[in-house]
mmCIF file of C-alpha atoms and ligand atoms in Angstrom:
data_model
loop_
_atom_site.group_PDB
_atom_site.id
_atom_site.type_symbol
_atom_site.label_atom_id
_atom_site.label_comp_id
_atom_site.label_asym_id
_atom_site.label_seq_id
_atom_site.Cartn_x
_atom_site.Cartn_y
_atom_site.Cartn_z
ATOM 1 C CA MET V 1 3.471 -25.328 0.649
ATOM 2 C CA THR V 2 3.019 -22.695 -2.066
ATOM 3 C CA ILE V 3 3.998 -18.963 -1.002
ATOM 4 C CA ALA V 4 3.404 -16.275 -3.451
ATOM 5 C CA VAL V 5 4.964 -12.522 -2.444
ATOM 6 C CA CYS V 6 2.713 -9.390 -3.208
ATOM 7 C CA SER V 7 5.280 -6.786 -4.081
ATOM 8 C CA GLY V 8 4.520 -3.439 -4.637
ATOM 9 C CA SER V 9 4.994 0.468 -3.657
ATOM 10 C CA PHE V 10 1.952 0.651 -1.052
ATOM 11 C CA ASP V 11 2.576 4.307 -0.643
ATOM 12 C CA PRO V 12 0.205 3.839 0.809
ATOM 13 C CA VAL V 13 -1.825 0.550 1.192
ATOM 14 C CA THR V 14 -5.729 1.080 0.054
ATOM 15 C CA TYR V 15 -8.572 -1.263 0.237
ATOM 16 C CA GLY V 16 -7.844 -1.785 -3.509
ATOM 17 C CA HIS V 17 -4.742 -3.645 -2.737
ATOM 18 C CA LEU V 18 -5.804 -5.656 0.177
ATOM 19 C CA ASP V 19 -8.311 -6.900 -2.016
ATOM 20 C CA ILE V 20 -5.896 -8.633 -3.577
ATOM 21 C CA ILE V 21 -4.042 -9.909 -0.628
ATOM 22 C CA SER V 22 -6.746 -11.062 0.787
ATOM 23 C CA ARG V 23 -8.018 -13.298 -2.346
ATOM 24 C CA SER V 24 -4.623 -14.537 -2.455
ATOM 25 C CA ALA V 25 -4.709 -15.964 1.101
ATOM 26 C CA ASN V 26 -8.002 -17.200 0.324
ATOM 27 C CA ILE V 27 -5.703 -19.289 -2.420
ATOM 28 C CA PHE V 28 -1.740 -19.624 -0.985
ATOM 29 C CA ASP V 29 -0.988 -21.030 1.789
ATOM 30 C CA LYS V 30 1.147 -18.288 3.112
ATOM 31 C CA VAL V 31 0.874 -14.695 1.250
ATOM 32 C CA ILE V 32 3.945 -12.507 1.760
ATOM 33 C CA VAL V 33 3.243 -8.736 1.275
ATOM 34 C CA ALA V 34 6.233 -7.505 0.241
ATOM 35 C CA ILE V 35 7.026 -3.564 0.377
ATOM 36 C CA LEU V 36 9.866 -2.588 -2.391
ATOM 37 C CA ILE V 37 12.453 0.209 -1.034
ATOM 38 C CA ASN V 38 13.330 1.766 -4.346
ATOM 39 C CA PRO V 39 15.595 4.556 -3.604
ATOM 40 C CA ASN V 40 14.333 6.067 -7.374
ATOM 41 C CA LYS V 41 10.803 6.662 -6.676
ATOM 42 C CA LYS V 42 10.312 9.256 -4.217
ATOM 43 C CA SER V 43 7.218 8.492 -2.469
ATOM 44 C CA LEU V 44 5.281 10.044 0.536
ATOM 45 C CA PHE V 45 5.424 7.546 3.786
ATOM 46 C CA SER V 46 9.138 5.835 4.843
ATOM 47 C CA VAL V 47 9.149 2.053 4.059
ATOM 48 C CA GLU V 48 8.890 2.201 8.277
ATOM 49 C CA GLU V 49 5.876 3.838 7.710
ATOM 50 C CA ARG V 50 4.253 1.641 4.810
ATOM 51 C CA VAL V 51 4.829 -2.119 6.344
ATOM 52 C CA GLU V 52 3.718 -0.862 9.080
ATOM 53 C CA LEU V 53 0.425 0.659 7.844
ATOM 54 C CA MET V 54 0.225 -2.397 6.133
ATOM 55 C CA ARG V 55 0.829 -4.722 8.682
ATOM 56 C CA ASP V 56 -2.472 -3.216 10.704
ATOM 57 C CA SER V 57 -4.516 -3.401 7.700
ATOM 58 C CA VAL V 58 -3.695 -7.002 7.209
ATOM 59 C CA ARG V 59 -3.391 -7.900 11.236
ATOM 60 C CA HIS V 60 -6.609 -10.203 10.903
ATOM 61 C CA LEU V 61 -5.096 -12.285 7.646
ATOM 62 C CA PRO V 62 -3.576 -15.041 9.744
ATOM 63 C CA ASN V 63 -1.207 -16.572 6.761
ATOM 64 C CA VAL V 64 -0.121 -12.703 5.568
ATOM 65 C CA GLU V 65 2.869 -11.779 6.932
ATOM 66 C CA VAL V 66 4.560 -8.179 5.646
ATOM 67 C CA ASP V 67 8.418 -7.576 5.273
ATOM 68 C CA SER V 68 10.292 -5.065 2.942
ATOM 69 C CA PHE V 69 13.634 -5.528 0.072
ATOM 70 C CA GLU V 70 15.815 -3.660 -1.261
ATOM 71 C CA GLY V 71 16.637 -5.160 -5.137
ATOM 72 C CA LEU V 72 15.657 -7.790 -6.867
ATOM 73 C CA LEU V 73 12.373 -9.134 -7.000
ATOM 74 C CA ILE V 74 13.379 -13.264 -7.801
ATOM 75 C CA HIS V 75 16.223 -12.524 -5.441
ATOM 76 C CA TYR V 76 14.248 -11.853 -2.576
ATOM 77 C CA MET V 77 11.980 -14.625 -3.991
ATOM 78 C CA GLN V 78 14.992 -17.148 -3.389
ATOM 79 C CA LYS V 79 15.461 -15.951 0.110
ATOM 80 C CA LYS V 80 12.009 -16.416 1.125
ATOM 81 C CA GLY V 81 11.198 -19.971 -0.329
ATOM 82 C CA ALA V 82 8.850 -18.078 -2.458
ATOM 83 C CA ASN V 83 7.791 -19.052 -5.625
ATOM 84 C CA VAL V 84 4.702 -17.026 -7.076
ATOM 85 C CA ILE V 85 4.057 -13.464 -7.556
ATOM 86 C CA ILE V 86 1.068 -11.656 -7.089
ATOM 87 C CA ARG V 87 -0.234 -8.852 -9.487
ATOM 88 C CA GLY V 88 -3.170 -6.697 -9.477
ATOM 89 C CA LEU V 89 -4.576 -5.825 -12.909
ATOM 90 C CA ARG V 90 -7.034 -2.916 -13.830
ATOM 91 C CA SER V 91 -6.740 -1.767 -16.995
ATOM 92 C CA VAL V 92 -4.902 -2.181 -19.874
ATOM 93 C CA THR V 93 -2.445 -0.028 -18.879
ATOM 94 C CA ASP V 94 -2.005 -2.415 -16.153
ATOM 95 C CA PHE V 95 -1.343 -5.474 -18.180
ATOM 96 C CA GLU V 96 1.087 -3.848 -20.597
ATOM 97 C CA TYR V 97 2.908 -2.770 -18.152
ATOM 98 C CA GLU V 98 3.115 -5.535 -16.204
ATOM 99 C CA MET V 99 3.216 -7.784 -19.160
ATOM 100 C CA PRO V 100 7.542 -7.388 -19.529
ATOM 101 C CA LEU V 101 7.577 -7.445 -15.965
ATOM 102 C CA ALA V 102 6.300 -11.286 -15.937
ATOM 103 C CA ALA V 103 8.325 -12.127 -19.250
ATOM 104 C CA MET V 104 11.907 -10.430 -17.930
ATOM 105 C CA ASN V 105 11.165 -12.600 -13.615
ATOM 106 C CA ARG V 106 10.367 -15.672 -15.625
ATOM 107 C CA GLN V 107 13.418 -15.794 -17.483
ATOM 108 C CA LEU V 108 16.276 -14.751 -14.484
ATOM 109 C CA ASN V 109 14.588 -17.174 -12.746
ATOM 110 C CA HIS V 110 11.625 -20.952 -14.362
ATOM 111 C CA GLU V 111 11.064 -21.472 -11.508
ATOM 112 C CA VAL V 112 9.142 -18.504 -10.818
ATOM 113 C CA GLU V 113 5.415 -17.943 -12.010
ATOM 114 C CA THR V 114 4.015 -14.444 -11.939
ATOM 115 C CA PHE V 115 -0.396 -14.490 -11.507
ATOM 116 C CA PHE V 116 -2.522 -11.501 -12.299
ATOM 117 C CA MET V 117 -5.969 -11.155 -10.090
ATOM 118 C CA MET V 118 -8.409 -9.290 -11.837
ATOM 119 C CA THR V 119 -8.999 -6.138 -9.551
ATOM 120 C CA SER V 120 -13.022 -6.167 -7.991
ATOM 121 C CA SER V 121 -14.777 -3.938 -10.442
ATOM 122 C CA GLN V 122 -15.174 -0.909 -7.001
ATOM 123 C CA TYR V 123 -11.333 -0.626 -6.836
ATOM 124 C CA SER V 124 -10.577 -0.512 -11.180
ATOM 125 C CA TYR V 125 -9.656 3.131 -10.927
ATOM 126 C CA LEU V 126 -8.378 3.051 -7.260
ATOM 127 C CA SER V 127 -4.853 3.564 -6.597
ATOM 128 C CA SER V 128 -1.922 4.802 -3.983
ATOM 129 C CA SER V 129 -1.420 8.499 -6.266
ATOM 130 C CA LEU V 130 -5.508 8.958 -6.077
ATOM 131 C CA VAL V 131 -5.963 8.885 -3.442
ATOM 132 C CA LYS V 132 -2.893 10.954 -2.308
ATOM 133 C CA GLU V 133 -3.968 13.651 -5.056
ATOM 134 C CA ALA V 134 -7.573 13.846 -3.091
ATOM 135 C CA ALA V 135 -6.212 14.130 0.575
ATOM 136 C CA SER V 136 -4.554 16.622 -0.325
ATOM 137 C CA TYR V 137 -7.290 19.315 -0.858
ATOM 138 C CA GLN V 138 -8.523 17.623 2.273
ATOM 139 C CA ALA V 139 -11.232 14.775 0.138
ATOM 140 C CA SER V 140 -12.169 12.169 2.223
ATOM 141 C CA VAL V 141 -10.860 9.137 1.501
ATOM 142 C CA SER V 142 -12.900 6.823 4.048
ATOM 143 C CA GLY V 143 -13.978 3.923 1.516
ATOM 144 C CA LEU V 144 -10.526 3.652 0.253
ATOM 145 C CA VAL V 145 -8.318 2.979 2.233
ATOM 146 C CA PRO V 146 -8.804 1.575 5.497
ATOM 147 C CA PRO V 147 -8.397 4.004 8.528
ATOM 148 C CA VAL V 148 -5.539 3.731 10.290
ATOM 149 C CA VAL V 149 -4.542 4.830 6.231
ATOM 150 C CA GLU V 150 -6.466 7.976 6.805
ATOM 151 C CA GLU V 151 -5.508 9.049 10.238
ATOM 152 C CA ALA V 152 -2.068 8.867 8.334
ATOM 153 C CA LEU V 153 -2.684 10.582 4.917
ATOM 154 C CA LYS V 154 -4.213 13.704 7.238
ATOM 155 C CA LYS V 155 -1.494 13.693 9.811
ATOM 156 C CA LYS V 156 1.411 13.894 6.586
ATOM 157 C CA LEU V 157 -0.894 15.991 4.652
ATOM 158 C CA LEU V 158 -2.354 18.790 6.125
ATOM 159 C CA PRO V 159 -0.954 21.634 7.496
ATOM 160 C CA GLN V 160 -0.748 21.569 10.987
ATOM 161 C CA ARG V 161 -2.904 23.862 13.213
HETATM 162 P P1 ADP X 201 3.886 -0.640 -8.237
HETATM 163 O O1 ADP X 201 4.750 0.294 -7.942
HETATM 164 O O2 ADP X 201 4.782 -1.684 -8.088
HETATM 165 O O3 ADP X 201 2.852 -0.484 -9.057
HETATM 166 P P2 ADP X 201 1.484 -1.025 -6.098
HETATM 167 O O4 ADP X 201 1.779 0.056 -4.534
HETATM 168 O O5 ADP X 201 1.639 0.641 -6.565
HETATM 169 O O6 ADP X 201 3.498 -0.953 -6.121
HETATM 170 O O7 ADP X 201 0.390 -1.332 -6.397
HETATM 171 C C1 ADP X 201 0.991 -2.968 -6.238
HETATM 172 C C2 ADP X 201 0.241 -4.535 -6.964
HETATM 173 O O8 ADP X 201 -1.315 -3.852 -6.266
HETATM 174 C C3 ADP X 201 -0.231 -4.158 -8.101
HETATM 175 O O9 ADP X 201 -0.059 -5.516 -9.122
HETATM 176 C C4 ADP X 201 -0.693 -3.170 -8.349
HETATM 177 O O10 ADP X 201 -1.431 -3.481 -10.111
HETATM 178 C C5 ADP X 201 -1.758 -3.648 -7.289
HETATM 179 N N1 ADP X 201 -2.491 -2.769 -7.296
HETATM 180 C C6 ADP X 201 -2.790 -1.018 -7.396
HETATM 181 N N2 ADP X 201 -4.012 -0.793 -7.253
HETATM 182 C C7 ADP X 201 -5.114 -1.615 -7.530
HETATM 183 C C8 ADP X 201 -6.369 -1.403 -7.055
HETATM 184 N N3 ADP X 201 -7.476 -0.546 -7.561
HETATM 185 N N4 ADP X 201 -6.988 -3.360 -7.890
HETATM 186 C C9 ADP X 201 -6.173 -4.432 -7.667
HETATM 187 N N5 ADP X 201 -5.282 -4.157 -7.889
HETATM 188 C C10 ADP X 201 -4.112 -3.184 -7.692
#
């Protein structure tokens, strides 16, 4: 059984992430979406909120599990018996950022392989940070994030009346 891990901040989950997660779920026996708890990175949603939004968004995928982790990804993977890391690629910038990470993870554990998946072209410009910026100016983000995330963004960002 091959267990793959899709790791990231997912602050919040977008259709770009879900595209990569669902395509991975078609290939691997089991996919764990591992949400990183990173005290050094300011996030809009707490880790509990991000886990909840992700769980709601992948409910229809029976072989996908959602979890959070702290520390090094390869330590978490050892604990879970996973040996494939999935990362999505949108651009050359993503590639440059991902290369040293993949090399470092391989150095730390030779049994772990990083697989890169090209984004579907309609999501190549999509990022959590752009979604947050657009939502903060009351722009509609439907079509970019699932409805539960759209609602959560409204609650979090729009002034209470
Ligand atoms: P990180 O903080 O680790 O970059 P993100 O939540 O931004 O976490 O992204 C998690 C993963 O999803 C990364 O592999 C990233 O490249 C990928 N990703 C993000 N947005 C998209 C998108 N629109 N299409 C495909 N992959 C994406």
